[in-house]
PDB file of C-alpha atoms in Angstrom:
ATOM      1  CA  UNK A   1      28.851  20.821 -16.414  1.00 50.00           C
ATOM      2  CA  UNK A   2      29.509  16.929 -17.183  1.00 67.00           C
ATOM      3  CA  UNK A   3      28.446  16.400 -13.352  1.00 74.00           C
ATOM      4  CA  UNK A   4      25.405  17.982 -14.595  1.00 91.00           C
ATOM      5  CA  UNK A   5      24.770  16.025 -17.116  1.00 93.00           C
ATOM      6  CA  UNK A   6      25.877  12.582 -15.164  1.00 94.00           C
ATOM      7  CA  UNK A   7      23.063  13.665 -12.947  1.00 93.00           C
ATOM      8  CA  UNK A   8      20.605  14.150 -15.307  1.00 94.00           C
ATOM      9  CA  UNK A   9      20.929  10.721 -16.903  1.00 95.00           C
ATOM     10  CA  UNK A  10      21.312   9.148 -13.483  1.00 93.00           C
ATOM     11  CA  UNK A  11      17.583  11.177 -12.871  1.00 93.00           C
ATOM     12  CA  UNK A  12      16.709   9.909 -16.577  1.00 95.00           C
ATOM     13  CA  UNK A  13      17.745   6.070 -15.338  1.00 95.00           C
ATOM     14  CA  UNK A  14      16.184   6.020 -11.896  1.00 92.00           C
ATOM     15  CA  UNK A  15      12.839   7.458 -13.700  1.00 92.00           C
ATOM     16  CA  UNK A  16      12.751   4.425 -16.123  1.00 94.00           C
ATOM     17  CA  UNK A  17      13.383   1.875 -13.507  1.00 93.00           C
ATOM     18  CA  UNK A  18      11.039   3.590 -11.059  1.00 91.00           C
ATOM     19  CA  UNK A  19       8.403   3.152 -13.573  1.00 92.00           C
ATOM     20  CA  UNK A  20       9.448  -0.430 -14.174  1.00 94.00           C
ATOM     21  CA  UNK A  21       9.498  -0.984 -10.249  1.00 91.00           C
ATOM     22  CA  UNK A  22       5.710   0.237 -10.188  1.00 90.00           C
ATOM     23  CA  UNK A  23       4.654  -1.489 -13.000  1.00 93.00           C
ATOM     24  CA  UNK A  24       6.380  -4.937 -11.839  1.00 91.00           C
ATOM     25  CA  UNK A  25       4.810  -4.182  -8.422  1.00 88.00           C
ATOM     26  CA  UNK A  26       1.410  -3.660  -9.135  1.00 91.00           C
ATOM     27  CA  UNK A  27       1.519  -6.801 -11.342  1.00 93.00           C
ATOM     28  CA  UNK A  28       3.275  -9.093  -8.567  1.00 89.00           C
ATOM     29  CA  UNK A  29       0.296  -7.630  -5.974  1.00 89.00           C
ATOM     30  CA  UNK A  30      -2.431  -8.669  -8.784  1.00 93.00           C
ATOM     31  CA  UNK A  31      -0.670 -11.880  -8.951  1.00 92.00           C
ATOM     32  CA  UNK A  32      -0.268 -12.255  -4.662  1.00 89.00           C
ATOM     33  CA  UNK A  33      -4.471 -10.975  -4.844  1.00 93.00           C
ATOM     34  CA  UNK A  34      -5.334 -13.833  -7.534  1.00 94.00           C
ATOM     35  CA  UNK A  35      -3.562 -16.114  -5.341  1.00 92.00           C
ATOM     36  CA  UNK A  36      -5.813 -15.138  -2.419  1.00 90.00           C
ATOM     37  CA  UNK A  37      -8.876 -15.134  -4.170  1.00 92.00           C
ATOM     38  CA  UNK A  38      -9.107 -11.323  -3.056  1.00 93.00           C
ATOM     39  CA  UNK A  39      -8.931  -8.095  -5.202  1.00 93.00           C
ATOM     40  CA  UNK A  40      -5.576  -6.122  -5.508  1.00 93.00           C
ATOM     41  CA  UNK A  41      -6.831  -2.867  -3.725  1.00 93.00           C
ATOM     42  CA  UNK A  42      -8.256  -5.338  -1.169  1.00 94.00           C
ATOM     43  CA  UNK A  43      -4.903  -6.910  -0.758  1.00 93.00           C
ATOM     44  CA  UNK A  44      -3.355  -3.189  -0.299  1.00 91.00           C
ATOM     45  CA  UNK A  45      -5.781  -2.323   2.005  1.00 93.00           C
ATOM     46  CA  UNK A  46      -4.611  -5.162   4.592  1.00 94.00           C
ATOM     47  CA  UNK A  47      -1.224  -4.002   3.735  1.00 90.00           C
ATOM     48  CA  UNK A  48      -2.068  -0.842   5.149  1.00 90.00           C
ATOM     49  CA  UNK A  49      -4.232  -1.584   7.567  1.00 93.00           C
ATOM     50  CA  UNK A  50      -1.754  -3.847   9.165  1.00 91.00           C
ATOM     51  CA  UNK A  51       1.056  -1.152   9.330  1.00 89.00           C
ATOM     52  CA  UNK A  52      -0.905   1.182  11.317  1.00 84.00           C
ATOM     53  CA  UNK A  53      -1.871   0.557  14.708  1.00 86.00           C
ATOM     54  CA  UNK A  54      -5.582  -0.016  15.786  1.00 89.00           C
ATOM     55  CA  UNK A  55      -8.451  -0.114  14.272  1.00 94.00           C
ATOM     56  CA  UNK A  56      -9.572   2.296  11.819  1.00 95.00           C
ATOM     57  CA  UNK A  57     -12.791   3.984  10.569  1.00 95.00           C
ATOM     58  CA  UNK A  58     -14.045   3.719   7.018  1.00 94.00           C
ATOM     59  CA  UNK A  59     -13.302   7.667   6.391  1.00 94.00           C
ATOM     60  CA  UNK A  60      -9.959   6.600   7.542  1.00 94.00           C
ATOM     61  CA  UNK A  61      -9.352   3.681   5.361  1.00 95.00           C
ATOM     62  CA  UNK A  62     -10.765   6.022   2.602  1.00 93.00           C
ATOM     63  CA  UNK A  63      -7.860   8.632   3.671  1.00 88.00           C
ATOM     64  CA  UNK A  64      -5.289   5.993   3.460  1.00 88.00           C
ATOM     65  CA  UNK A  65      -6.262   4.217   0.011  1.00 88.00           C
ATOM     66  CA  UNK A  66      -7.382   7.002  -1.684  1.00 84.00           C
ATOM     67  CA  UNK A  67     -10.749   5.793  -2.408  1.00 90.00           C
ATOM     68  CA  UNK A  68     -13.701   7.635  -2.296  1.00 90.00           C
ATOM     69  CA  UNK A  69     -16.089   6.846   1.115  1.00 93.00           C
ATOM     70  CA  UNK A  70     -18.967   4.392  -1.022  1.00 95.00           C
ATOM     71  CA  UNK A  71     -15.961   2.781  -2.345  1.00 95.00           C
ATOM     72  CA  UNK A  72     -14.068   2.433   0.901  1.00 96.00           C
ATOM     73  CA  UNK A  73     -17.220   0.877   2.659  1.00 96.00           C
ATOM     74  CA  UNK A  74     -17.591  -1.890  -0.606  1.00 96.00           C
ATOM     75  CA  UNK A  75     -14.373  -2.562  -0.193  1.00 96.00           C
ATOM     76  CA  UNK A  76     -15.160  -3.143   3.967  1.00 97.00           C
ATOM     77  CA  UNK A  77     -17.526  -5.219   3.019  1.00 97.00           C
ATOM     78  CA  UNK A  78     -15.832  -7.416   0.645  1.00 95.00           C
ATOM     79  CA  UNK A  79     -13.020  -7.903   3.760  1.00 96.00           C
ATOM     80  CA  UNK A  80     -15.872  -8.577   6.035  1.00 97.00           C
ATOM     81  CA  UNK A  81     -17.213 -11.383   4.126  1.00 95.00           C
ATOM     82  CA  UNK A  82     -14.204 -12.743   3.473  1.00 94.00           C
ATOM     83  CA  UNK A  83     -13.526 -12.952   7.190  1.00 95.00           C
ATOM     84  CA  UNK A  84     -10.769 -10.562   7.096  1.00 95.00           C
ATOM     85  CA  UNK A  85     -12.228  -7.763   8.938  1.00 96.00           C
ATOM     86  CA  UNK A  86     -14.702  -7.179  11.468  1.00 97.00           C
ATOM     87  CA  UNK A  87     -16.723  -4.043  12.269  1.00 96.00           C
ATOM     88  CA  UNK A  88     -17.609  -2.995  15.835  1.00 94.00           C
ATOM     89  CA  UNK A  89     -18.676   0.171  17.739  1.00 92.00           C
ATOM     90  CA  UNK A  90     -16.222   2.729  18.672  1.00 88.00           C
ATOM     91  CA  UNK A  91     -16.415   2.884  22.397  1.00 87.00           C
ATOM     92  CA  UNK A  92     -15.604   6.408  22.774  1.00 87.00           C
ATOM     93  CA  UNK A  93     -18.270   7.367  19.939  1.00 86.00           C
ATOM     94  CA  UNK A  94     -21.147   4.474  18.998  1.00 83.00           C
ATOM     95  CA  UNK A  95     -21.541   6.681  16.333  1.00 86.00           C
ATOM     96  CA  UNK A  96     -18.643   5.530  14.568  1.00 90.00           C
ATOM     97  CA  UNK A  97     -17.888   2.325  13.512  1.00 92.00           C
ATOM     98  CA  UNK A  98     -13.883   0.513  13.828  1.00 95.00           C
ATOM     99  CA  UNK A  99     -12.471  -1.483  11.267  1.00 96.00           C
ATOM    100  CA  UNK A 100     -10.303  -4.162  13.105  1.00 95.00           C
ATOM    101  CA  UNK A 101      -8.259  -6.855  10.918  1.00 95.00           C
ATOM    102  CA  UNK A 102      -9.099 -10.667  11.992  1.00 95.00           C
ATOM    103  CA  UNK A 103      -5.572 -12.048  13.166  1.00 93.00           C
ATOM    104  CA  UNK A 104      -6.276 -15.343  11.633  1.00 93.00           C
ATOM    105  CA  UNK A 105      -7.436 -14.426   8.689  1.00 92.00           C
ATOM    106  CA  UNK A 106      -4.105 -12.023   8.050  1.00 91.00           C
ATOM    107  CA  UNK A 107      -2.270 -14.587   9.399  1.00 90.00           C
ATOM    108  CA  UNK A 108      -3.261 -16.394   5.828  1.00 87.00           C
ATOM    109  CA  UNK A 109      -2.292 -13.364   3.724  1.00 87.00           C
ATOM    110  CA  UNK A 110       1.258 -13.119   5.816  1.00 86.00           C
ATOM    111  CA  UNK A 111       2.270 -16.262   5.161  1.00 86.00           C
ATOM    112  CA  UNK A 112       2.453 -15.839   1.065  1.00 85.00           C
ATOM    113  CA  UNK A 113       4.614 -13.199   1.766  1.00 80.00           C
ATOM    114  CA  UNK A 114       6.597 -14.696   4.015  1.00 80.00           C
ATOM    115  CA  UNK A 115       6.874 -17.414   1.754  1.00 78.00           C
ATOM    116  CA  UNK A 116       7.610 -15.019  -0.584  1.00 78.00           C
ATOM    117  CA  UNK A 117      10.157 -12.416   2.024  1.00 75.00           C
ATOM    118  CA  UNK A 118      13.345 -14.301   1.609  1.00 80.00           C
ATOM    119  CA  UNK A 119      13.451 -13.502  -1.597  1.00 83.00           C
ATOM    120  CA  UNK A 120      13.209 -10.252  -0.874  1.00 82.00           C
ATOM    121  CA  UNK A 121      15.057 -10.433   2.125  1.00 86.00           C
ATOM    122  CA  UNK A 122      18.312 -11.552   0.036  1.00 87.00           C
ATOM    123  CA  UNK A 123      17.940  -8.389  -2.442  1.00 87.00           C
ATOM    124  CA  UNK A 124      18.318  -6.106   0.672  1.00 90.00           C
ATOM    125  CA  UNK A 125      21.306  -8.343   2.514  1.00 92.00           C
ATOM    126  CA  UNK A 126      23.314  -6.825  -0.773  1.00 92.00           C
ATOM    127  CA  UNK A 127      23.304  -3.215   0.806  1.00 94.00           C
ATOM    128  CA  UNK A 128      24.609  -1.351   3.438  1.00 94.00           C
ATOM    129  CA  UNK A 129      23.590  -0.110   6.305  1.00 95.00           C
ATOM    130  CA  UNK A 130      23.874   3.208   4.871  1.00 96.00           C
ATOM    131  CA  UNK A 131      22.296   2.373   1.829  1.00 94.00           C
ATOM    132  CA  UNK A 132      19.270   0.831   3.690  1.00 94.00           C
ATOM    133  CA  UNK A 133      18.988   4.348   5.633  1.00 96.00           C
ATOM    134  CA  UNK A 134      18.864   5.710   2.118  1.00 93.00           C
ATOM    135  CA  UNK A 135      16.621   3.594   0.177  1.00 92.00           C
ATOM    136  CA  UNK A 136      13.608   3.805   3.469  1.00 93.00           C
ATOM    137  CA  UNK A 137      14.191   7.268   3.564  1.00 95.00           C
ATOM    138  CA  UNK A 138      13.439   7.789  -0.182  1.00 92.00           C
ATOM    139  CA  UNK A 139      10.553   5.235  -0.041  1.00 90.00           C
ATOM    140  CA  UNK A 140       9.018   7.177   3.126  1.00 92.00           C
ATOM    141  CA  UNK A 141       8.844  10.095   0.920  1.00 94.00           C
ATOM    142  CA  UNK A 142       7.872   9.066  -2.160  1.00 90.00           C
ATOM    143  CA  UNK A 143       5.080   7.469  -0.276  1.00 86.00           C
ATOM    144  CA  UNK A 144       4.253  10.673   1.247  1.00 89.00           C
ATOM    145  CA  UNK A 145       4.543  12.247  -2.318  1.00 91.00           C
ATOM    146  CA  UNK A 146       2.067   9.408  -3.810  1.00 87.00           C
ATOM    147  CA  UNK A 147      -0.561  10.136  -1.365  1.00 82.00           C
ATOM    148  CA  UNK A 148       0.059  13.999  -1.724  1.00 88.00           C
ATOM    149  CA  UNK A 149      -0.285  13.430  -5.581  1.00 88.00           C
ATOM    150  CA  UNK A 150      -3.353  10.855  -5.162  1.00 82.00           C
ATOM    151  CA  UNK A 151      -5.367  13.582  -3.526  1.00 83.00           C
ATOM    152  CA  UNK A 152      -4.904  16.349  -6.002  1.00 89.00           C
ATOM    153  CA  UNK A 153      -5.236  14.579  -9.090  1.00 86.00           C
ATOM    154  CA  UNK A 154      -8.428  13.248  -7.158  1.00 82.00           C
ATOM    155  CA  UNK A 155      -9.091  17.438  -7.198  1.00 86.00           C
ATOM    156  CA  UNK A 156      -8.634  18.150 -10.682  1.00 89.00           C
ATOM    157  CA  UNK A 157     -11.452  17.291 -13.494  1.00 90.00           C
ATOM    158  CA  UNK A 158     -11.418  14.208 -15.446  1.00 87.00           C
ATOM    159  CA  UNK A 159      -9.479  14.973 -18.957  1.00 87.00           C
ATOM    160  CA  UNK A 160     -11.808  14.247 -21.867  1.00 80.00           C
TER     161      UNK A 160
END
């Protein structure tokens, strides 16, 4: 019974700070996107589209942030005037369209947070090798969760 309850407030405790996490997090990537003259979901976008390999359609970028296709393509097009994406044919399907970051132009947004990664890097020096194992393992499912979670509250009507 009292590990119960231990567990429950240690549940109770990692809630809070989670929330704290996300909130700090979204308001350091507003900060990182003012810095950069760019829009947050703009900055994410590069995240993302930099972690996957090749290029990627609209309908994909869409997939991956969540956003609906019209907003996916405004958001393209902010990136492509900003020199930070291009667009080109698919080869395999010249109906389709590839959205390809611009090396140099990442290159820009990679060095604020590389300015910014020791920081970082000196939180994670403090754990084990074990813990490391743990803490990407929980953030490569609640990622998984988020997007799971995007999509159906995308489903379900708007509240009044």
């Amino acid at each position: 019974m009292a590990g119960g309850a231990h567990r429950a407030r240690l549940c109770e405790e990692l809630s809070m700070e989670s929330r704290r996490y996300l909130a700090a997090y979204v308001l350091f990537n507003q900060a990182v996107a003012d810095h950069l003259g760019l829009h947050p979901t703009d900055v994410q976008c590069l995240s993302l589209l930099t972690a996957e390999p090749g290029p990627r359609t609209v309908k994909q970028i869409a997939e991956m942030t969540g956003l609906t296709t019209g907003s996916a393509t405004r958001l393209v097009d902010r990136l492509e005037r900003g020199g930070y994406v291009v667009r080109a044919p698919d080869g395999q399907d010249r109906r389709r369209v590839l959205v390809t970051p611009v090396p140099e132009r990442i290159a820009r947004v990679n060095a604020v947070w590389d300015d910014l990664g020791q920081a970082w890097q000196s939180l994670l020096d403090d754990h084990s090798e074990g813990e490391l194992e743990v803490i990407t393992s929980h953030m490569r499912r609640a990622y998984d969760l988020s997007h799971a979670q995007m999509q159906r509250l995308r489903s379900l009507p708007k509240p009044d």
